[in-house]
GROMACS .gro file of C-alpha atoms in nm:
model
  427
    1UNK     CA    1   0.000   0.000   0.000
    2UNK     CA    2   0.090   0.367  -0.032
    3UNK     CA    3   0.056   0.616   0.253
    4UNK     CA    4   0.042   0.995   0.227
    5UNK     CA    5   0.046   1.210   0.540
    6UNK     CA    6   0.128   1.569   0.622
    7UNK     CA    7   0.304   1.470   0.944
    8UNK     CA    8   0.357   1.172   1.170
    9UNK     CA    9   0.189   1.350   1.459
   10UNK     CA   10  -0.175   1.394   1.557
   11UNK     CA   11  -0.487   1.189   1.494
   12UNK     CA   12  -0.598   1.266   1.143
   13UNK     CA   13  -0.893   1.102   0.968
   14UNK     CA   14  -0.788   0.820   0.736
   15UNK     CA   15  -0.913   0.766   0.381
   16UNK     CA   16  -0.844   0.420   0.235
   17UNK     CA   17  -0.873   0.424  -0.145
   18UNK     CA   18  -0.975   0.115  -0.344
   19UNK     CA   19  -0.896   0.153  -0.713
   20UNK     CA   20  -1.129   0.088  -1.004
   21UNK     CA   21  -1.096  -0.154  -1.291
   22UNK     CA   22  -1.375  -0.392  -1.200
   23UNK     CA   23  -1.249  -0.694  -1.016
   24UNK     CA   24  -0.980  -0.763  -1.275
   25UNK     CA   25  -0.747  -0.472  -1.360
   26UNK     CA   26  -0.611  -0.151  -1.211
   27UNK     CA   27  -0.372  -0.045  -0.939
   28UNK     CA   28  -0.312   0.212  -0.669
   29UNK     CA   29  -0.059   0.433  -0.851
   30UNK     CA   30  -0.295   0.629  -1.078
   31UNK     CA   31  -0.185   0.997  -1.077
   32UNK     CA   32  -0.549   1.111  -1.052
   33UNK     CA   33  -0.583   0.937  -0.714
   34UNK     CA   34  -0.245   1.038  -0.575
   35UNK     CA   35  -0.298   1.135  -0.211
   36UNK     CA   36  -0.053   1.426  -0.180
   37UNK     CA   37  -0.313   1.705  -0.222
   38UNK     CA   38  -0.555   1.561   0.033
   39UNK     CA   39  -0.277   1.500   0.285
   40UNK     CA   40  -0.134   1.850   0.245
   41UNK     CA   41  -0.450   2.056   0.203
   42UNK     CA   42  -0.715   1.861   0.398
   43UNK     CA   43  -0.503   1.718   0.683
   44UNK     CA   44  -0.599   1.356   0.626
   45UNK     CA   45  -0.396   1.040   0.586
   46UNK     CA   46  -0.458   0.875   0.250
   47UNK     CA   47  -0.386   0.504   0.203
   48UNK     CA   48  -0.418   0.325  -0.132
   49UNK     CA   49  -0.412  -0.050  -0.171
   50UNK     CA   50  -0.304  -0.310  -0.424
   51UNK     CA   51  -0.462  -0.653  -0.403
   52UNK     CA   52  -0.510  -0.969  -0.605
   53UNK     CA   53  -0.744  -0.941  -0.902
   54UNK     CA   54  -0.918  -1.155  -1.166
   55UNK     CA   55  -0.834  -1.526  -1.167
   56UNK     CA   56  -0.564  -1.473  -0.901
   57UNK     CA   57  -0.804  -1.307  -0.659
   58UNK     CA   58  -1.139  -1.472  -0.720
   59UNK     CA   59  -1.099  -1.823  -0.862
   60UNK     CA   60  -1.347  -2.021  -0.653
   61UNK     CA   61  -1.198  -2.367  -0.596
   62UNK     CA   62  -1.425  -2.450  -0.302
   63UNK     CA   63  -1.616  -2.703  -0.513
   64UNK     CA   64  -1.305  -2.899  -0.612
   65UNK     CA   65  -1.057  -2.830  -0.333
   66UNK     CA   66  -1.274  -2.857  -0.022
   67UNK     CA   67  -1.190  -2.704   0.314
   68UNK     CA   68  -0.837  -2.595   0.230
   69UNK     CA   69  -0.967  -2.386  -0.061
   70UNK     CA   70  -1.289  -2.270   0.100
   71UNK     CA   71  -1.189  -1.904   0.086
   72UNK     CA   72  -1.011  -1.911  -0.250
   73UNK     CA   73  -1.296  -1.730  -0.423
   74UNK     CA   74  -1.268  -1.441  -0.175
   75UNK     CA   75  -0.889  -1.400  -0.176
   76UNK     CA   76  -0.880  -1.056  -0.340
   77UNK     CA   77  -1.131  -0.896  -0.105
   78UNK     CA   78  -0.954  -1.060   0.190
   79UNK     CA   79  -0.639  -0.878   0.079
   80UNK     CA   80  -0.832  -0.555   0.136
   81UNK     CA   81  -0.945  -0.677   0.479
   82UNK     CA   82  -0.581  -0.746   0.565
   83UNK     CA   83  -0.489  -0.395   0.450
   84UNK     CA   84  -0.761  -0.250   0.675
   85UNK     CA   85  -0.625  -0.455   0.965
   86UNK     CA   86  -0.282  -0.309   0.892
   87UNK     CA   87  -0.434   0.040   0.900
   88UNK     CA   88  -0.600  -0.036   1.234
   89UNK     CA   89  -0.273  -0.156   1.385
   90UNK     CA   90  -0.024   0.087   1.229
   91UNK     CA   91  -0.182   0.407   1.099
   92UNK     CA   92  -0.127   0.591   1.428
   93UNK     CA   93   0.245   0.588   1.340
   94UNK     CA   94   0.159   0.802   1.037
   95UNK     CA   95  -0.052   1.049   1.232
   96UNK     CA   96  -0.378   0.870   1.154
   97UNK     CA   97  -0.674   0.792   1.376
   98UNK     CA   98  -0.777   0.423   1.350
   99UNK     CA   99  -1.121   0.508   1.488
  100UNK     CA  100  -1.195   0.738   1.191
  101UNK     CA  101  -1.128   0.527   0.882
  102UNK     CA  102  -1.320   0.595   0.563
  103UNK     CA  103  -1.314   0.347   0.277
  104UNK     CA  104  -1.379   0.488  -0.067
  105UNK     CA  105  -1.364   0.342  -0.414
  106UNK     CA  106  -1.471   0.426  -0.766
  107UNK     CA  107  -1.620   0.192  -1.028
  108UNK     CA  108  -1.491  -0.154  -0.934
  109UNK     CA  109  -1.360   0.006  -0.617
  110UNK     CA  110  -1.715   0.111  -0.535
  111UNK     CA  111  -1.824  -0.250  -0.568
  112UNK     CA  112  -1.544  -0.349  -0.332
  113UNK     CA  113  -1.667  -0.092  -0.080
  114UNK     CA  114  -2.023  -0.225  -0.122
  115UNK     CA  115  -1.903  -0.580  -0.059
  116UNK     CA  116  -1.696  -0.488   0.247
  117UNK     CA  117  -2.007  -0.331   0.397
  118UNK     CA  118  -2.165  -0.679   0.405
  119UNK     CA  119  -1.862  -0.878   0.529
  120UNK     CA  120  -1.844  -0.970   0.899
  121UNK     CA  121  -1.460  -1.005   0.876
  122UNK     CA  122  -1.444  -0.635   0.784
  123UNK     CA  123  -1.677  -0.517   1.062
  124UNK     CA  124  -1.523  -0.246   1.279
  125UNK     CA  125  -1.230  -0.183   1.045
  126UNK     CA  126  -1.389   0.130   0.896
  127UNK     CA  127  -1.637   0.387   1.021
  128UNK     CA  128  -1.741   0.564   0.697
  129UNK     CA  129  -1.788   0.443   0.339
  130UNK     CA  130  -1.803   0.612   0.000
  131UNK     CA  131  -1.925   0.432  -0.313
  132UNK     CA  132  -1.834   0.625  -0.628
  133UNK     CA  133  -1.994   0.508  -0.953
  134UNK     CA  134  -2.001   0.144  -0.851
  135UNK     CA  135  -2.296   0.047  -0.635
  136UNK     CA  136  -2.264  -0.328  -0.586
  137UNK     CA  137  -2.606  -0.467  -0.500
  138UNK     CA  138  -2.540  -0.834  -0.570
  139UNK     CA  139  -2.242  -1.067  -0.598
  140UNK     CA  140  -2.208  -1.413  -0.752
  141UNK     CA  141  -2.353  -1.740  -0.629
  142UNK     CA  142  -2.173  -2.071  -0.586
  143UNK     CA  143  -2.294  -2.214  -0.916
  144UNK     CA  144  -2.144  -1.932  -1.122
  145UNK     CA  145  -1.812  -1.934  -0.940
  146UNK     CA  146  -1.787  -2.312  -0.961
  147UNK     CA  147  -1.869  -2.300  -1.332
  148UNK     CA  148  -1.583  -2.055  -1.388
  149UNK     CA  149  -1.341  -2.286  -1.206
  150UNK     CA  150  -1.448  -2.586  -1.414
  151UNK     CA  151  -1.417  -2.388  -1.737
  152UNK     CA  152  -1.067  -2.273  -1.644
  153UNK     CA  153  -0.954  -2.625  -1.566
  154UNK     CA  154  -1.093  -2.753  -1.897
  155UNK     CA  155  -0.916  -2.479  -2.093
  156UNK     CA  156  -0.588  -2.573  -1.924
  157UNK     CA  157  -0.657  -2.947  -1.971
  158UNK     CA  158  -0.633  -3.012  -1.596
  159UNK     CA  159  -0.866  -3.277  -1.446
  160UNK     CA  160  -1.057  -3.160  -1.140
  161UNK     CA  161  -0.894  -3.429  -0.927
  162UNK     CA  162  -0.555  -3.274  -1.016
  163UNK     CA  163  -0.655  -2.910  -0.974
  164UNK     CA  164  -0.333  -2.842  -0.777
  165UNK     CA  165  -0.155  -2.841  -1.113
  166UNK     CA  166  -0.281  -2.484  -1.146
  167UNK     CA  167   0.020  -2.394  -0.931
  168UNK     CA  168   0.245  -2.506  -1.217
  169UNK     CA  169   0.077  -2.298  -1.488
  170UNK     CA  170   0.284  -1.995  -1.597
  171UNK     CA  171   0.134  -1.660  -1.508
  172UNK     CA  172   0.080  -1.549  -1.868
  173UNK     CA  173  -0.097  -1.873  -1.960
  174UNK     CA  174  -0.319  -1.864  -1.651
  175UNK     CA  175  -0.404  -1.500  -1.718
  176UNK     CA  176  -0.497  -1.574  -2.080
  177UNK     CA  177  -0.720  -1.865  -1.981
  178UNK     CA  178  -0.882  -1.650  -1.714
  179UNK     CA  179  -0.961  -1.382  -1.972
  180UNK     CA  180  -1.127  -1.644  -2.194
  181UNK     CA  181  -1.345  -1.756  -1.903
  182UNK     CA  182  -1.423  -1.394  -1.815
  183UNK     CA  183  -1.540  -1.332  -2.170
  184UNK     CA  184  -1.778  -1.627  -2.142
  185UNK     CA  185  -1.916  -1.577  -1.789
  186UNK     CA  186  -1.835  -1.225  -1.665
  187UNK     CA  187  -1.566  -1.112  -1.425
  188UNK     CA  188  -1.420  -1.327  -1.150
  189UNK     CA  189  -1.543  -1.172  -0.826
  190UNK     CA  190  -1.656  -1.260  -0.471
  191UNK     CA  191  -1.946  -1.497  -0.409
  192UNK     CA  192  -2.221  -1.524  -0.150
  193UNK     CA  193  -2.088  -1.814   0.057
  194UNK     CA  194  -2.319  -1.771   0.357
  195UNK     CA  195  -2.032  -1.698   0.597
  196UNK     CA  196  -1.769  -1.454   0.473
  197UNK     CA  197  -2.034  -1.290   0.258
  198UNK     CA  198  -2.359  -1.404   0.419
  199UNK     CA  199  -2.588  -1.243   0.160
  200UNK     CA  200  -2.586  -1.004  -0.131
  201UNK     CA  201  -2.447  -0.667  -0.019
  202UNK     CA  202  -2.751  -0.449  -0.087
  203UNK     CA  203  -3.026  -0.673  -0.221
  204UNK     CA  204  -3.292  -0.688  -0.107
  205UNK     CA  205  -3.178  -0.489   0.200
  206UNK     CA  206  -2.870  -0.307   0.325
  207UNK     CA  207  -2.637  -0.510   0.550
  208UNK     CA  208  -2.695  -0.499   0.924
  209UNK     CA  209  -2.329  -0.572   0.999
  210UNK     CA  210  -2.245  -0.215   0.889
  211UNK     CA  211  -2.573  -0.050   0.989
  212UNK     CA  212  -2.394   0.220   1.191
  213UNK     CA  213  -2.160   0.319   0.905
  214UNK     CA  214  -2.270   0.636   0.719
  215UNK     CA  215  -2.232   0.630   0.342
  216UNK     CA  216  -2.176   0.868   0.055
  217UNK     CA  217  -2.306   0.728  -0.274
  218UNK     CA  218  -2.261   0.899  -0.608
  219UNK     CA  219  -2.253   0.886  -0.985
  220UNK     CA  220  -2.148   1.090  -1.284
  221UNK     CA  221  -2.435   1.211  -1.499
  222UNK     CA  222  -2.316   1.042  -1.821
  223UNK     CA  223  -2.105   0.754  -1.688
  224UNK     CA  224  -2.102   0.536  -1.998
  225UNK     CA  225  -1.986   0.813  -2.231
  226UNK     CA  226  -1.632   0.726  -2.124
  227UNK     CA  227  -1.676   0.382  -2.284
  228UNK     CA  228  -1.834   0.511  -2.606
  229UNK     CA  229  -1.724   0.870  -2.659
  230UNK     CA  230  -1.402   0.793  -2.843
  231UNK     CA  231  -1.559   0.535  -3.075
  232UNK     CA  232  -1.685   0.703  -3.396
  233UNK     CA  233  -1.958   0.449  -3.465
  234UNK     CA  234  -2.123   0.538  -3.133
  235UNK     CA  235  -2.120   0.909  -3.200
  236UNK     CA  236  -2.267   0.845  -3.545
  237UNK     CA  237  -2.499   0.553  -3.465
  238UNK     CA  238  -2.830   0.532  -3.644
  239UNK     CA  239  -3.158   0.424  -3.487
  240UNK     CA  240  -3.106   0.059  -3.578
  241UNK     CA  241  -2.766   0.049  -3.411
  242UNK     CA  242  -2.903   0.237  -3.108
  243UNK     CA  243  -3.168  -0.029  -3.054
  244UNK     CA  244  -2.921  -0.312  -3.110
  245UNK     CA  245  -2.681  -0.170  -2.849
  246UNK     CA  246  -2.959  -0.098  -2.598
  247UNK     CA  247  -3.138  -0.435  -2.605
  248UNK     CA  248  -2.882  -0.620  -2.384
  249UNK     CA  249  -2.946  -0.378  -2.096
  250UNK     CA  250  -3.322  -0.430  -2.078
  251UNK     CA  251  -3.571  -0.714  -2.033
  252UNK     CA  252  -3.739  -0.832  -2.354
  253UNK     CA  253  -3.955  -0.568  -2.511
  254UNK     CA  254  -3.836  -0.283  -2.287
  255UNK     CA  255  -3.550  -0.134  -2.491
  256UNK     CA  256  -3.751   0.032  -2.768
  257UNK     CA  257  -4.000   0.205  -2.533
  258UNK     CA  258  -3.712   0.332  -2.318
  259UNK     CA  259  -3.536   0.478  -2.622
  260UNK     CA  260  -3.858   0.651  -2.725
  261UNK     CA  261  -3.909   0.793  -2.376
  262UNK     CA  262  -3.553   0.930  -2.356
  263UNK     CA  263  -3.578   1.076  -2.709
  264UNK     CA  264  -3.893   1.256  -2.608
  265UNK     CA  265  -3.712   1.410  -2.312
  266UNK     CA  266  -3.390   1.486  -2.503
  267UNK     CA  267  -3.510   1.562  -2.856
  268UNK     CA  268  -3.199   1.751  -2.967
  269UNK     CA  269  -2.947   1.485  -2.866
  270UNK     CA  270  -2.771   1.264  -3.117
  271UNK     CA  271  -2.803   0.889  -3.070
  272UNK     CA  272  -2.455   0.837  -2.929
  273UNK     CA  273  -2.495   1.091  -2.653
  274UNK     CA  274  -2.851   0.974  -2.581
  275UNK     CA  275  -2.729   0.614  -2.556
  276UNK     CA  276  -2.470   0.712  -2.295
  277UNK     CA  277  -2.732   0.892  -2.084
  278UNK     CA  278  -2.993   0.615  -2.118
  279UNK     CA  279  -2.753   0.336  -2.020
  280UNK     CA  280  -2.618   0.546  -1.732
  281UNK     CA  281  -2.972   0.593  -1.599
  282UNK     CA  282  -3.035   0.221  -1.649
  283UNK     CA  283  -2.729   0.103  -1.458
  284UNK     CA  284  -2.514   0.335  -1.246
  285UNK     CA  285  -2.792   0.583  -1.173
  286UNK     CA  286  -3.061   0.334  -1.076
  287UNK     CA  287  -2.827   0.119  -0.868
  288UNK     CA  288  -2.697   0.418  -0.671
  289UNK     CA  289  -3.053   0.520  -0.587
  290UNK     CA  290  -3.147   0.164  -0.488
  291UNK     CA  291  -2.840   0.142  -0.266
  292UNK     CA  292  -2.918   0.476  -0.099
  293UNK     CA  293  -3.279   0.371  -0.044
  294UNK     CA  294  -3.173   0.038   0.108
  295UNK     CA  295  -2.926   0.212   0.340
  296UNK     CA  296  -3.180   0.475   0.439
  297UNK     CA  297  -3.441   0.210   0.516
  298UNK     CA  298  -3.225   0.071   0.799
  299UNK     CA  299  -3.269   0.399   0.985
  300UNK     CA  300  -2.936   0.356   1.163
  301UNK     CA  301  -2.685   0.574   0.974
  302UNK     CA  302  -2.739   0.819   0.690
  303UNK     CA  303  -2.676   0.785   0.319
  304UNK     CA  304  -2.573   1.099   0.129
  305UNK     CA  305  -2.648   1.085  -0.244
  306UNK     CA  306  -2.478   1.297  -0.509
  307UNK     CA  307  -2.435   1.332  -0.885
  308UNK     CA  308  -2.153   1.522  -1.051
  309UNK     CA  309  -2.268   1.703  -1.365
  310UNK     CA  310  -1.956   1.906  -1.439
  311UNK     CA  311  -1.930   1.875  -1.818
  312UNK     CA  312  -1.620   1.800  -2.019
  313UNK     CA  313  -1.480   2.036  -2.280
  314UNK     CA  314  -1.248   1.778  -2.435
  315UNK     CA  315  -1.279   1.450  -2.619
  316UNK     CA  316  -1.503   1.309  -2.888
  317UNK     CA  317  -1.806   1.363  -2.662
  318UNK     CA  318  -1.813   1.715  -2.531
  319UNK     CA  319  -2.076   1.852  -2.297
  320UNK     CA  320  -2.114   1.529  -2.097
  321UNK     CA  321  -1.997   1.409  -1.753
  322UNK     CA  322  -1.812   1.078  -1.795
  323UNK     CA  323  -1.722   0.796  -1.558
  324UNK     CA  324  -1.441   0.918  -1.331
  325UNK     CA  325  -1.509   1.289  -1.369
  326UNK     CA  326  -1.541   1.332  -0.991
  327UNK     CA  327  -1.200   1.186  -0.902
  328UNK     CA  328  -0.974   1.483  -0.991
  329UNK     CA  329  -1.197   1.707  -0.778
  330UNK     CA  330  -1.208   1.467  -0.482
  331UNK     CA  331  -0.832   1.404  -0.485
  332UNK     CA  332  -0.741   1.754  -0.602
  333UNK     CA  333  -0.527   1.643  -0.896
  334UNK     CA  334  -0.692   1.852  -1.167
  335UNK     CA  335  -0.391   1.850  -1.397
  336UNK     CA  336  -0.384   1.470  -1.407
  337UNK     CA  337  -0.732   1.439  -1.562
  338UNK     CA  338  -0.773   1.396  -1.937
  339UNK     CA  339  -1.127   1.535  -1.903
  340UNK     CA  340  -1.020   1.881  -1.787
  341UNK     CA  341  -0.883   2.095  -2.068
  342UNK     CA  342  -0.777   2.391  -1.856
  343UNK     CA  343  -0.767   2.457  -1.483
  344UNK     CA  344  -0.953   2.780  -1.416
  345UNK     CA  345  -1.093   2.932  -1.095
  346UNK     CA  346  -1.416   2.742  -1.166
  347UNK     CA  347  -1.240   2.404  -1.148
  348UNK     CA  348  -1.037   2.514  -0.847
  349UNK     CA  349  -1.354   2.611  -0.662
  350UNK     CA  350  -1.523   2.278  -0.730
  351UNK     CA  351  -1.204   2.102  -0.614
  352UNK     CA  352  -1.202   2.302  -0.293
  353UNK     CA  353  -1.565   2.212  -0.221
  354UNK     CA  354  -1.547   1.844  -0.310
  355UNK     CA  355  -1.211   1.767  -0.152
  356UNK     CA  356  -1.322   1.958   0.158
  357UNK     CA  357  -1.659   1.780   0.180
  358UNK     CA  358  -1.501   1.437   0.141
  359UNK     CA  359  -1.241   1.515   0.406
  360UNK     CA  360  -1.516   1.643   0.637
  361UNK     CA  361  -1.701   1.315   0.589
  362UNK     CA  362  -1.385   1.123   0.681
  363UNK     CA  363  -1.343   1.346   0.985
  364UNK     CA  364  -1.697   1.368   1.123
  365UNK     CA  365  -1.921   1.137   0.917
  366UNK     CA  366  -2.105   1.434   0.759
  367UNK     CA  367  -2.002   1.581   0.420
  368UNK     CA  368  -1.992   1.960   0.451
  369UNK     CA  369  -1.824   2.271   0.316
  370UNK     CA  370  -1.886   2.642   0.368
  371UNK     CA  371  -1.962   2.688  -0.004
  372UNK     CA  372  -2.207   2.398  -0.014
  373UNK     CA  373  -2.570   2.385   0.102
  374UNK     CA  374  -2.629   2.176   0.411
  375UNK     CA  375  -2.627   1.821   0.276
  376UNK     CA  376  -2.942   1.640   0.382
  377UNK     CA  377  -2.939   1.260   0.414
  378UNK     CA  378  -3.126   1.067   0.147
  379UNK     CA  379  -3.465   0.941   0.258
  380UNK     CA  380  -3.789   0.865   0.070
  381UNK     CA  381  -3.984   1.180   0.156
  382UNK     CA  382  -3.714   1.419   0.027
  383UNK     CA  383  -3.468   1.213  -0.179
  384UNK     CA  384  -3.210   1.487  -0.131
  385UNK     CA  385  -2.937   1.477  -0.394
  386UNK     CA  386  -2.634   1.706  -0.411
  387UNK     CA  387  -2.555   1.818  -0.765
  388UNK     CA  388  -2.191   1.912  -0.819
  389UNK     CA  389  -2.102   2.108  -1.131
  390UNK     CA  390  -2.075   2.466  -1.248
  391UNK     CA  391  -2.303   2.534  -0.954
  392UNK     CA  392  -2.336   2.337  -0.632
  393UNK     CA  393  -2.696   2.282  -0.531
  394UNK     CA  394  -2.912   2.032  -0.352
  395UNK     CA  395  -3.239   1.919  -0.508
  396UNK     CA  396  -3.519   1.692  -0.403
  397UNK     CA  397  -3.556   1.389  -0.631
  398UNK     CA  398  -3.395   1.560  -0.933
  399UNK     CA  399  -3.416   1.244  -1.145
  400UNK     CA  400  -3.768   1.146  -1.054
  401UNK     CA  401  -3.866   1.042  -1.406
  402UNK     CA  402  -3.553   0.828  -1.453
  403UNK     CA  403  -3.588   0.675  -1.108
  404UNK     CA  404  -3.952   0.578  -1.148
  405UNK     CA  405  -3.906   0.446  -1.501
  406UNK     CA  406  -3.605   0.227  -1.421
  407UNK     CA  407  -3.731   0.114  -1.081
  408UNK     CA  408  -4.037  -0.030  -1.253
  409UNK     CA  409  -3.805  -0.246  -1.464
  410UNK     CA  410  -3.563  -0.329  -1.181
  411UNK     CA  411  -3.187  -0.347  -1.156
  412UNK     CA  412  -2.993  -0.532  -1.422
  413UNK     CA  413  -2.763  -0.678  -1.158
  414UNK     CA  414  -2.804  -1.049  -1.097
  415UNK     CA  415  -3.142  -1.185  -0.991
  416UNK     CA  416  -3.235  -1.421  -0.705
  417UNK     CA  417  -2.958  -1.629  -0.545
  418UNK     CA  418  -2.922  -2.000  -0.582
  419UNK     CA  419  -2.914  -2.162  -0.235
  420UNK     CA  420  -2.563  -2.211  -0.101
  421UNK     CA  421  -2.497  -2.586  -0.127
  422UNK     CA  422  -2.368  -2.773   0.178
  423UNK     CA  423  -1.998  -2.833   0.179
  424UNK     CA  424  -1.682  -2.828   0.386
  425UNK     CA  425  -1.629  -2.458   0.312
  426UNK     CA  426  -1.931  -2.369   0.528
  427UNK     CA  427  -1.784  -2.345   0.878
   0.00000   0.00000   0.00000
């Protein structure tokens, strides 16, 4: 891990950063999430973590290896638990307060934060949580994880009874086989084993094990533009292509009506930009709202919901707010962002507010800044949402239409769990 601190003295709040990249790529040395600005300007200790990913972190061998391999499918997230234990035991030496630890992560890091919220082994290791563009409502079940393991063994021509031969496979070959399996089944990631992860993190309810942990939950207004904005065929897509690309995100028969509804609301938008907004509302936006509602329903600790709508002025898609747009403002590293063409007083002001509010949340459990309205917790009667952009304002249920439309359809994250089968890994 990396540690940034302004001094070795005092008891500063601690922010533990979990990088993005799904459950399969990424690392803690991204210049956008460098912790020097926060440590110097906000008087916090910033810790970033590397951990096992993809087939090395989440290959579930419980079905073939028994007791000894019962936790193999959770190895990567257990690396993060070990890092949090290290913070608990050592951060005071860096001027940090182990009783004020905030975990925060963006994209795949947000899903890691969501998962840690539901893990008894992580209980008490953090006191605040921030999910940025990665609300993880559900994780995998045993059947899916076991299927991935069997597929990997077949691709490597290793019989299940000799699964230990995986230890002899060169890294590059194991990685390549893991990518093939990922392409067939989705990412390797943690599974609901009934013990380490007793249930899905936020479906159908928020986890009781972290009921007293306040949360910040947020999205960018046009998340998926980052995946499509540099691809010419998306910017120029016709109606046929728009429907073809949208169908996989919706239940049968729902894609075409959704496109029509969004076109009615955004009549001047081209299909590429409209696609990015529609799929954002379908996925990141809906799931963040569902997570905030589940957390609020516990009535134990607040959830603070936000959306950043600061628009880009660079790239193939201008005038949108892509995935990751909030990070340079949270961490203060404006010059490291490819989405910010020029640092002006406007960007510096938004940085001051966002970095300050996030540090305040780490310090006191309430996001606040003198240039920000009082941030109300999210709850059903108000649905307070902080909007962070050229102006900073709080609105009640600002995406009511999108919320109601997508809630009727339901999240696209995995459906009901298969029962956890009996086995030696259940202890």
